[in-house]
Amino acid sequence: MKSNDWLHGFRHSSPYINAHRGRTVVLTIPGDAIEHGNFINIIHDIVLLSSLGVKLVVAFGARPQIQARLDGAGVESTFARGLRITPEQHLPMVMEAIGGLRAYLESQLSMGLVNSPMHNARIRVSSGNYVAARPVGVLDGIDFGHTGKVRRIDVAGIEKLLELGNIVLLPPLGYSPTGDVFNLSYEDVGSQVAAALQAEKLIVFIDDQGLLEEDGSLIRELSARQASERLAAGAVTGHDASLLRAACDACVKGVRRAHIISYVDDGALLEEMFTRDGSGTLVSGDNYEQIRQARVEDIGGILELIQPLEEQGILVRRSREMLETEIDRFVVAERDGTIVGCAALYSYPEEESGELSCFAVDPSYRRAGRGDEILAMVEKLARTQGLRKLFVLTTQTEHWFRERGFQTSTVQSLPGPKLASYNTQRNSKVFYKPL
């Protein structure tokens, strides 16, 4: 019998395709990845993303290629603070290595063989002087020469190319108003570009499945704050620390998500973009980490948020005493000390279902995706409790829930205890969502 696994996966990828269309994603690819056997598959996946309407910026590194060029010339290269020192006499060889790699990447992204996934893709690749740089200077008495740091990003120039459907290719080079060229860290370029463009995602490629704990298990998720704490404690070292710092810096500056994924595993990029659980390690920005379990001191903020909705008859009235009793069921969205959203999860373990209740978002934040983030948090909590479906009773927000995968159901489908307390006067509609 023919397997239809691909059909199921393809259909379930459509919400992610729609969500990413027109959004900007920055990819940072190390020179080691470009030399790996799986890189051709990454090229195919990049082209697929571009074909689906994702705006792509690719910042690439060239450390092994530069090292090979210097070794070939019999020149010794030195490092300090994790950066290559670039004397003026080394700069032509550095530029030669990076220029050759840039031409190679452009050629790979231009393939269109009939028997390849890139047939008829017709991808345009653009590059240029979009990164202004300054010298690192002298640190600890060491002159870093033409090693530089990102100073400014030409946001308007990059965005114009992205609007034309081009993939923007950024080498690890920066330029100064004086005409000098600087050798840059590709992680710095990727992080700074993602922040300047306010990209939806920063994708950081690594030679492992993601960041790992000491026991070798994958770290699935970190907030920007947790990432900073790990870096400060020295829990992440070497090149991994540079990558995590780049991801963390981007999130602090407004990028919503950074993902550290494998360049070795075939399909890791597509898995991250088009599946619910993704791949690798997620580093999330401030908006994400503000969704948390509610505490007793949040009750005043919750009441202030839900009372207008109770007065309109949208939510069932809850007293302060009830909230105090049930506060452990709530999650809240907090911004600058203010509760801007909340929801409660009531579990019915015998039916393996849970009720999403008291769902409210401050009107000022409804267009910022806060409701989706709260819903994602509740769904995550429900799955950790072993629940297989989520239901909601609503009188006025039917379409919002339907757009997020909830399906129409009947009152009779409610769990027994909930059915017994159903208020026929409110005549709420019932919607279910499988988890």
mmCIF file of N, CA, C and O in Angstrom, residues 47-124:
data_model
loop_
_atom_site.group_PDB
_atom_site.id
_atom_site.type_symbol
_atom_site.label_atom_id
_atom_site.label_comp_id
_atom_site.label_asym_id
_atom_site.label_seq_id
_atom_site.Cartn_x
_atom_site.Cartn_y
_atom_site.Cartn_z
ATOM 1 N N VAL A 47 16.712 27.832 -1.868
ATOM 2 C CA VAL A 47 15.977 28.174 -3.085
ATOM 3 C C VAL A 47 14.484 27.902 -2.909
ATOM 4 O O VAL A 47 13.632 28.685 -3.357
ATOM 5 N N LEU A 48 14.149 26.798 -2.235
ATOM 6 C CA LEU A 48 12.746 26.491 -1.973
ATOM 7 C C LEU A 48 12.105 27.584 -1.124
ATOM 8 O O LEU A 48 10.987 28.040 -1.419
ATOM 9 N N LEU A 49 12.788 28.027 -0.080
ATOM 10 C CA LEU A 49 12.252 29.095 0.767
ATOM 11 C C LEU A 49 12.019 30.368 -0.045
ATOM 12 O O LEU A 49 10.986 31.029 0.098
ATOM 13 N N SER A 50 12.977 30.710 -0.895
ATOM 14 C CA SER A 50 12.824 31.895 -1.725
ATOM 15 C C SER A 50 11.632 31.745 -2.669
ATOM 16 O O SER A 50 10.859 32.696 -2.867
ATOM 17 N N SER A 51 11.461 30.559 -3.228
ATOM 18 C CA SER A 51 10.340 30.308 -4.141
ATOM 19 C C SER A 51 8.996 30.429 -3.426
ATOM 20 O O SER A 51 7.985 30.758 -4.053
ATOM 21 N N LEU A 52 8.985 30.178 -2.110
ATOM 22 C CA LEU A 52 7.751 30.262 -1.318
ATOM 23 C C LEU A 52 7.499 31.671 -0.787
ATOM 24 O O LEU A 52 6.574 31.886 -0.018
ATOM 25 N N GLY A 53 8.336 32.629 -1.196
ATOM 26 C CA GLY A 53 8.086 34.021 -0.838
ATOM 27 C C GLY A 53 8.772 34.492 0.423
ATOM 28 O O GLY A 53 8.471 35.592 0.910
ATOM 29 N N VAL A 54 9.695 33.695 0.976
ATOM 30 C CA VAL A 54 10.452 34.144 2.142
ATOM 31 C C VAL A 54 11.558 35.083 1.673
ATOM 32 O O VAL A 54 12.262 34.795 0.700
ATOM 33 N N LYS A 55 11.713 36.208 2.343
ATOM 34 C CA LYS A 55 12.783 37.149 2.016
ATOM 35 C C LYS A 55 14.049 36.703 2.738
ATOM 36 O O LYS A 55 14.073 36.640 3.975
ATOM 37 N N LEU A 56 15.093 36.416 1.974
ATOM 38 C CA LEU A 56 16.272 35.780 2.545
ATOM 39 C C LEU A 56 17.518 36.644 2.443
ATOM 40 O O LEU A 56 17.814 37.210 1.389
ATOM 41 N N VAL A 57 18.220 36.724 3.559
ATOM 42 C CA VAL A 57 19.552 37.313 3.600
ATOM 43 C C VAL A 57 20.498 36.223 4.081
ATOM 44 O O VAL A 57 20.227 35.573 5.098
ATOM 45 N N VAL A 58 21.579 35.985 3.354
ATOM 46 C CA VAL A 58 22.536 34.936 3.696
ATOM 47 C C VAL A 58 23.873 35.593 4.037
ATOM 48 O O VAL A 58 24.518 36.194 3.175
ATOM 49 N N ALA A 59 24.278 35.500 5.302
ATOM 50 C CA ALA A 59 25.598 35.971 5.738
ATOM 51 C C ALA A 59 26.493 34.745 5.868
ATOM 52 O O ALA A 59 26.181 33.832 6.626
ATOM 53 N N PHE A 60 27.586 34.715 5.129
ATOM 54 C CA PHE A 60 28.424 33.517 5.137
ATOM 55 C C PHE A 60 29.805 33.796 5.705
ATOM 56 O O PHE A 60 30.311 34.917 5.646
ATOM 57 N N GLY A 61 30.389 32.763 6.271
ATOM 58 C CA GLY A 61 31.742 32.837 6.799
ATOM 59 C C GLY A 61 32.728 32.192 5.847
ATOM 60 O O GLY A 61 32.344 31.519 4.888
ATOM 61 N N ALA A 62 34.028 32.397 6.117
ATOM 62 C CA ALA A 62 35.051 31.864 5.210
ATOM 63 C C ALA A 62 36.325 31.491 5.971
ATOM 64 O O ALA A 62 37.411 31.530 5.414
ATOM 65 N N ARG A 63 36.187 31.134 7.251
ATOM 66 C CA ARG A 63 37.389 30.899 8.045
ATOM 67 C C ARG A 63 38.277 29.778 7.500
ATOM 68 O O ARG A 63 39.483 29.973 7.345
ATOM 69 N N PRO A 64 37.745 28.601 7.185
ATOM 70 C CA PRO A 64 38.628 27.550 6.653
ATOM 71 C C PRO A 64 39.195 27.911 5.286
ATOM 72 O O PRO A 64 40.342 27.556 4.972
ATOM 73 N N GLN A 65 38.427 28.622 4.476
ATOM 74 C CA GLN A 65 38.910 29.015 3.153
ATOM 75 C C GLN A 65 40.031 30.056 3.272
ATOM 76 O O GLN A 65 41.025 29.999 2.529
ATOM 77 N N ILE A 66 39.893 30.992 4.214
ATOM 78 C CA ILE A 66 40.957 31.969 4.447
ATOM 79 C C ILE A 66 42.212 31.273 4.963
ATOM 80 O O ILE A 66 43.336 31.556 4.516
ATOM 81 N N GLN A 67 42.000 30.336 5.901
ATOM 82 C CA GLN A 67 43.143 29.620 6.467
ATOM 83 C C GLN A 67 43.882 28.840 5.384
ATOM 84 O O GLN A 67 45.119 28.828 5.345
ATOM 85 N N ALA A 68 43.131 28.197 4.496
ATOM 86 C CA ALA A 68 43.755 27.433 3.416
ATOM 87 C C ALA A 68 44.552 28.351 2.492
ATOM 88 O O ALA A 68 45.650 27.984 2.030
ATOM 89 N N ARG A 69 44.013 29.547 2.229
ATOM 90 C CA ARG A 69 44.722 30.481 1.341
ATOM 91 C C ARG A 69 46.012 30.968 1.994
ATOM 92 O O ARG A 69 47.064 31.064 1.334
ATOM 93 N N LEU A 70 45.958 31.271 3.281
ATOM 94 C CA LEU A 70 47.146 31.732 3.991
ATOM 95 C C LEU A 70 48.184 30.612 4.113
ATOM 96 O O LEU A 70 49.383 30.843 3.929
ATOM 97 N N ASP A 71 47.698 29.387 4.406
ATOM 98 C CA ASP A 71 48.612 28.242 4.499
ATOM 99 C C ASP A 71 49.306 28.007 3.164
ATOM 100 O O ASP A 71 50.497 27.687 3.109
ATOM 101 N N GLY A 72 48.541 28.142 2.073
ATOM 102 C CA GLY A 72 49.103 27.936 0.741
ATOM 103 C C GLY A 72 50.195 28.936 0.411
ATOM 104 O O GLY A 72 51.107 28.644 -0.378
ATOM 105 N N ALA A 73 50.096 30.112 1.018
ATOM 106 C CA ALA A 73 51.111 31.145 0.792
ATOM 107 C C ALA A 73 52.236 31.061 1.814
ATOM 108 O O ALA A 73 53.159 31.897 1.794
ATOM 109 N N GLY A 74 52.140 30.079 2.709
ATOM 110 C CA GLY A 74 53.155 29.932 3.740
ATOM 111 C C GLY A 74 53.119 31.032 4.774
ATOM 112 O O GLY A 74 54.144 31.349 5.390
ATOM 113 N N VAL A 75 51.945 31.602 4.994
ATOM 114 C CA VAL A 75 51.789 32.710 5.938
ATOM 115 C C VAL A 75 51.122 32.194 7.208
ATOM 116 O O VAL A 75 50.118 31.481 7.149
ATOM 117 N N GLU A 76 51.661 32.561 8.345
ATOM 118 C CA GLU A 76 51.090 32.140 9.631
ATOM 119 C C GLU A 76 50.032 33.142 10.078
ATOM 120 O O GLU A 76 50.251 34.358 10.047
ATOM 121 N N SER A 77 48.885 32.622 10.480
ATOM 122 C CA SER A 77 47.783 33.466 10.942
ATOM 123 C C SER A 77 47.637 33.328 12.445
ATOM 124 O O SER A 77 47.769 32.232 12.994
ATOM 125 N N THR A 78 47.377 34.415 13.128
ATOM 126 C CA THR A 78 47.225 34.383 14.579
ATOM 127 C C THR A 78 45.839 34.873 14.982
ATOM 128 O O THR A 78 45.185 35.640 14.260
ATOM 129 N N PHE A 79 45.427 34.418 16.166
ATOM 130 C CA PHE A 79 44.107 34.760 16.685
ATOM 131 C C PHE A 79 44.235 35.354 18.088
ATOM 132 O O PHE A 79 45.164 35.026 18.840
ATOM 133 N N ALA A 80 43.285 36.189 18.445
ATOM 134 C CA ALA A 80 43.174 36.724 19.801
ATOM 135 C C ALA A 80 41.710 37.063 20.040
ATOM 136 O O ALA A 80 41.024 37.563 19.151
ATOM 137 N N ARG A 81 41.241 36.742 21.236
ATOM 138 C CA ARG A 81 39.825 36.992 21.575
ATOM 139 C C ARG A 81 38.874 36.345 20.583
ATOM 140 O O ARG A 81 37.785 36.857 20.304
ATOM 141 N N GLY A 82 39.284 35.219 20.026
ATOM 142 C CA GLY A 82 38.442 34.504 19.083
ATOM 143 C C GLY A 82 38.380 35.113 17.704
ATOM 144 O O GLY A 82 37.605 34.653 16.859
ATOM 145 N N LEU A 83 39.195 36.143 17.439
ATOM 146 C CA LEU A 83 39.186 36.824 16.141
ATOM 147 C C LEU A 83 40.528 36.640 15.440
ATOM 148 O O LEU A 83 41.582 36.629 16.082
ATOM 149 N N ARG A 84 40.472 36.519 14.121
ATOM 150 C CA ARG A 84 41.699 36.452 13.346
ATOM 151 C C ARG A 84 42.298 37.857 13.228
ATOM 152 O O ARG A 84 41.611 38.817 12.883
ATOM 153 N N ILE A 85 43.587 37.970 13.534
ATOM 154 C CA ILE A 85 44.286 39.234 13.340
ATOM 155 C C ILE A 85 44.623 39.355 11.860
ATOM 156 O O ILE A 85 45.166 38.430 11.252
ATOM 157 N N THR A 86 44.259 40.490 11.268
ATOM 158 C CA THR A 86 44.408 40.670 9.818
ATOM 159 C C THR A 86 45.369 41.822 9.514
ATOM 160 O O THR A 86 44.944 42.979 9.350
ATOM 161 N N PRO A 87 46.673 41.546 9.454
ATOM 162 C CA PRO A 87 47.623 42.594 9.057
ATOM 163 C C PRO A 87 47.352 43.034 7.621
ATOM 164 O O PRO A 87 46.742 42.305 6.834
ATOM 165 N N GLU A 88 47.821 44.209 7.274
ATOM 166 C CA GLU A 88 47.552 44.749 5.944
ATOM 167 C C GLU A 88 48.064 43.833 4.840
ATOM 168 O O GLU A 88 47.409 43.669 3.801
ATOM 169 N N GLN A 89 49.201 43.163 5.069
ATOM 170 C CA GLN A 89 49.763 42.289 4.029
ATOM 171 C C GLN A 89 48.953 41.009 3.842
ATOM 172 O O GLN A 89 49.066 40.336 2.824
ATOM 173 N N HIS A 90 48.114 40.660 4.834
ATOM 174 C CA HIS A 90 47.255 39.479 4.699
ATOM 175 C C HIS A 90 45.941 39.795 3.991
ATOM 176 O O HIS A 90 45.264 38.885 3.502
ATOM 177 N N LEU A 91 45.559 41.071 3.993
ATOM 178 C CA LEU A 91 44.224 41.442 3.507
ATOM 179 C C LEU A 91 43.951 41.002 2.070
ATOM 180 O O LEU A 91 42.852 40.491 1.792
ATOM 181 N N PRO A 92 44.888 41.152 1.118
ATOM 182 C CA PRO A 92 44.590 40.695 -0.252
ATOM 183 C C PRO A 92 44.242 39.208 -0.313
ATOM 184 O O PRO A 92 43.352 38.816 -1.081
ATOM 185 N N MET A 93 44.910 38.379 0.487
ATOM 186 C CA MET A 93 44.619 36.941 0.481
ATOM 187 C C MET A 93 43.269 36.650 1.136
ATOM 188 O O MET A 93 42.531 35.767 0.698
ATOM 189 N N VAL A 94 42.943 37.400 2.177
ATOM 190 C CA VAL A 94 41.629 37.261 2.817
ATOM 191 C C VAL A 94 40.529 37.618 1.823
ATOM 192 O O VAL A 94 39.524 36.890 1.667
ATOM 193 N N MET A 95 40.704 38.731 1.120
ATOM 194 C CA MET A 95 39.714 39.161 0.134
ATOM 195 C C MET A 95 39.605 38.161 -1.015
ATOM 196 O O MET A 95 38.501 37.899 -1.517
ATOM 197 N N GLU A 96 40.728 37.600 -1.404
ATOM 198 C CA GLU A 96 40.717 36.610 -2.485
ATOM 199 C C GLU A 96 39.927 35.366 -2.077
ATOM 200 O O GLU A 96 39.104 34.853 -2.852
ATOM 201 N N ALA A 97 40.147 34.884 -0.857
ATOM 202 C CA ALA A 97 39.430 33.699 -0.378
ATOM 203 C C ALA A 97 37.929 33.965 -0.285
ATOM 204 O O ALA A 97 37.100 33.146 -0.710
ATOM 205 N N ILE A 98 37.564 35.116 0.282
ATOM 206 C CA ILE A 98 36.146 35.460 0.440
ATOM 207 C C ILE A 98 35.497 35.698 -0.921
ATOM 208 O O ILE A 98 34.368 35.251 -1.173
ATOM 209 N N GLY A 99 36.212 36.378 -1.817
ATOM 210 C CA GLY A 99 35.665 36.625 -3.153
ATOM 211 C C GLY A 99 35.419 35.345 -3.922
ATOM 212 O O GLY A 99 34.394 35.200 -4.597
ATOM 213 N N GLY A 100 36.347 34.400 -3.810
ATOM 214 C CA GLY A 100 36.152 33.117 -4.478
ATOM 215 C C GLY A 100 34.960 32.366 -3.924
ATOM 216 O O GLY A 100 34.188 31.746 -4.673
ATOM 217 N N LEU A 101 34.783 32.429 -2.615
ATOM 218 C CA LEU A 101 33.654 31.743 -1.984
ATOM 219 C C LEU A 101 32.337 32.395 -2.368
ATOM 220 O O LEU A 101 31.335 31.716 -2.609
ATOM 221 N N ARG A 102 32.322 33.707 -2.431
ATOM 222 C CA ARG A 102 31.111 34.424 -2.853
ATOM 223 C C ARG A 102 30.711 34.017 -4.273
ATOM 224 O O ARG A 102 29.529 33.755 -4.546
ATOM 225 N N ALA A 103 31.692 33.940 -5.180
ATOM 226 C CA ALA A 103 31.397 33.523 -6.551
ATOM 227 C C ALA A 103 30.867 32.098 -6.586
ATOM 228 O O ALA A 103 29.942 31.777 -7.350
ATOM 229 N N TYR A 104 31.440 31.239 -5.749
ATOM 230 C CA TYR A 104 30.978 29.847 -5.690
ATOM 231 C C TYR A 104 29.522 29.784 -5.220
ATOM 232 O O TYR A 104 28.699 29.057 -5.802
ATOM 233 N N LEU A 105 29.187 30.547 -4.164
ATOM 234 C CA LEU A 105 27.809 30.539 -3.658
ATOM 235 C C LEU A 105 26.837 31.077 -4.704
ATOM 236 O O LEU A 105 25.735 30.546 -4.870
ATOM 237 N N GLU A 106 27.235 32.120 -5.400
ATOM 238 C CA GLU A 106 26.365 32.653 -6.455
ATOM 239 C C GLU A 106 26.139 31.612 -7.542
ATOM 240 O O GLU A 106 25.032 31.483 -8.068
ATOM 241 N N SER A 107 27.187 30.853 -7.872
ATOM 242 C CA SER A 107 27.041 29.814 -8.901
ATOM 243 C C SER A 107 26.108 28.707 -8.433
ATOM 244 O O SER A 107 25.274 28.213 -9.204
ATOM 245 N N GLN A 108 26.226 28.324 -7.163
ATOM 246 C CA GLN A 108 25.369 27.255 -6.642
ATOM 247 C C GLN A 108 23.907 27.687 -6.591
ATOM 248 O O GLN A 108 23.001 26.899 -6.866
ATOM 249 N N LEU A 109 23.680 28.942 -6.250
ATOM 250 C CA LEU A 109 22.309 29.454 -6.184
ATOM 251 C C LEU A 109 21.735 29.764 -7.566
ATOM 252 O O LEU A 109 20.563 30.093 -7.695
ATOM 253 N N SER A 110 22.575 29.630 -8.595
ATOM 254 C CA SER A 110 22.129 29.901 -9.970
ATOM 255 C C SER A 110 21.844 28.631 -10.758
ATOM 256 O O SER A 110 21.436 28.702 -11.917
ATOM 257 N N MET A 111 22.063 27.479 -10.139
ATOM 258 C CA MET A 111 21.847 26.219 -10.862
ATOM 259 C C MET A 111 20.390 26.069 -11.281
ATOM 260 O O MET A 111 19.491 26.518 -10.586
ATOM 261 N N GLY A 112 20.188 25.406 -12.405
ATOM 262 C CA GLY A 112 18.819 25.167 -12.862
ATOM 263 C C GLY A 112 18.708 23.903 -13.673
ATOM 264 O O GLY A 112 17.954 23.837 -14.651
ATOM 265 N N LEU A 113 19.475 22.872 -13.298
ATOM 266 C CA LEU A 113 19.454 21.616 -14.052
ATOM 267 C C LEU A 113 18.070 20.985 -14.041
ATOM 268 O O LEU A 113 17.342 21.046 -13.041
ATOM 269 N N VAL A 114 17.709 20.373 -15.134
ATOM 270 C CA VAL A 114 16.378 19.774 -15.267
ATOM 271 C C VAL A 114 16.138 18.728 -14.193
ATOM 272 O O VAL A 114 15.037 18.599 -13.661
ATOM 273 N N ASN A 115 17.173 17.960 -13.848
ATOM 274 C CA ASN A 115 17.000 16.871 -12.897
ATOM 275 C C ASN A 115 17.327 17.296 -11.467
ATOM 276 O O ASN A 115 17.626 16.454 -10.618
ATOM 277 N N SER A 116 17.294 18.594 -11.183
ATOM 278 C CA SER A 116 17.582 19.067 -9.827
ATOM 279 C C SER A 116 16.365 19.788 -9.261
ATOM 280 O O SER A 116 15.489 20.222 -10.011
ATOM 281 N N PRO A 117 16.310 19.943 -7.915
ATOM 282 C CA PRO A 117 15.195 20.682 -7.311
ATOM 283 C C PRO A 117 15.159 22.151 -7.694
ATOM 284 O O PRO A 117 14.196 22.845 -7.378
ATOM 285 N N MET A 118 16.208 22.639 -8.366
ATOM 286 C CA MET A 118 16.290 24.063 -8.697
ATOM 287 C C MET A 118 15.871 24.361 -10.136
ATOM 288 O O MET A 118 16.035 25.484 -10.607
ATOM 289 N N HIS A 119 15.330 23.366 -10.826
ATOM 290 C CA HIS A 119 14.900 23.570 -12.201
ATOM 291 C C HIS A 119 13.826 24.652 -12.252
ATOM 292 O O HIS A 119 12.842 24.628 -11.514
ATOM 293 N N ASN A 120 14.013 25.640 -13.124
ATOM 294 C CA ASN A 120 13.078 26.756 -13.313
ATOM 295 C C ASN A 120 12.977 27.696 -12.099
ATOM 296 O O ASN A 120 12.030 28.475 -12.003
ATOM 297 N N ALA A 121 13.935 27.607 -11.183
ATOM 298 C CA ALA A 121 13.854 28.458 -9.987
ATOM 299 C C ALA A 121 14.098 29.929 -10.330
ATOM 300 O O ALA A 121 13.435 30.819 -9.813
ATOM 301 N N ARG A 122 15.089 30.208 -11.192
ATOM 302 C CA ARG A 122 15.418 31.570 -11.623
ATOM 303 C C ARG A 122 15.596 32.523 -10.423
ATOM 304 O O ARG A 122 14.913 33.538 -10.298
ATOM 305 N N ILE A 123 16.500 32.146 -9.551
ATOM 306 C CA ILE A 123 16.770 32.949 -8.359
ATOM 307 C C ILE A 123 17.785 34.041 -8.680
ATOM 308 O O ILE A 123 18.813 33.786 -9.306
ATOM 309 N N ARG A 124 17.493 35.264 -8.255
ATOM 310 C CA ARG A 124 18.454 36.360 -8.386
ATOM 311 C C ARG A 124 19.207 36.507 -7.078
ATOM 312 O O ARG A 124 18.601 36.548 -6.003
#
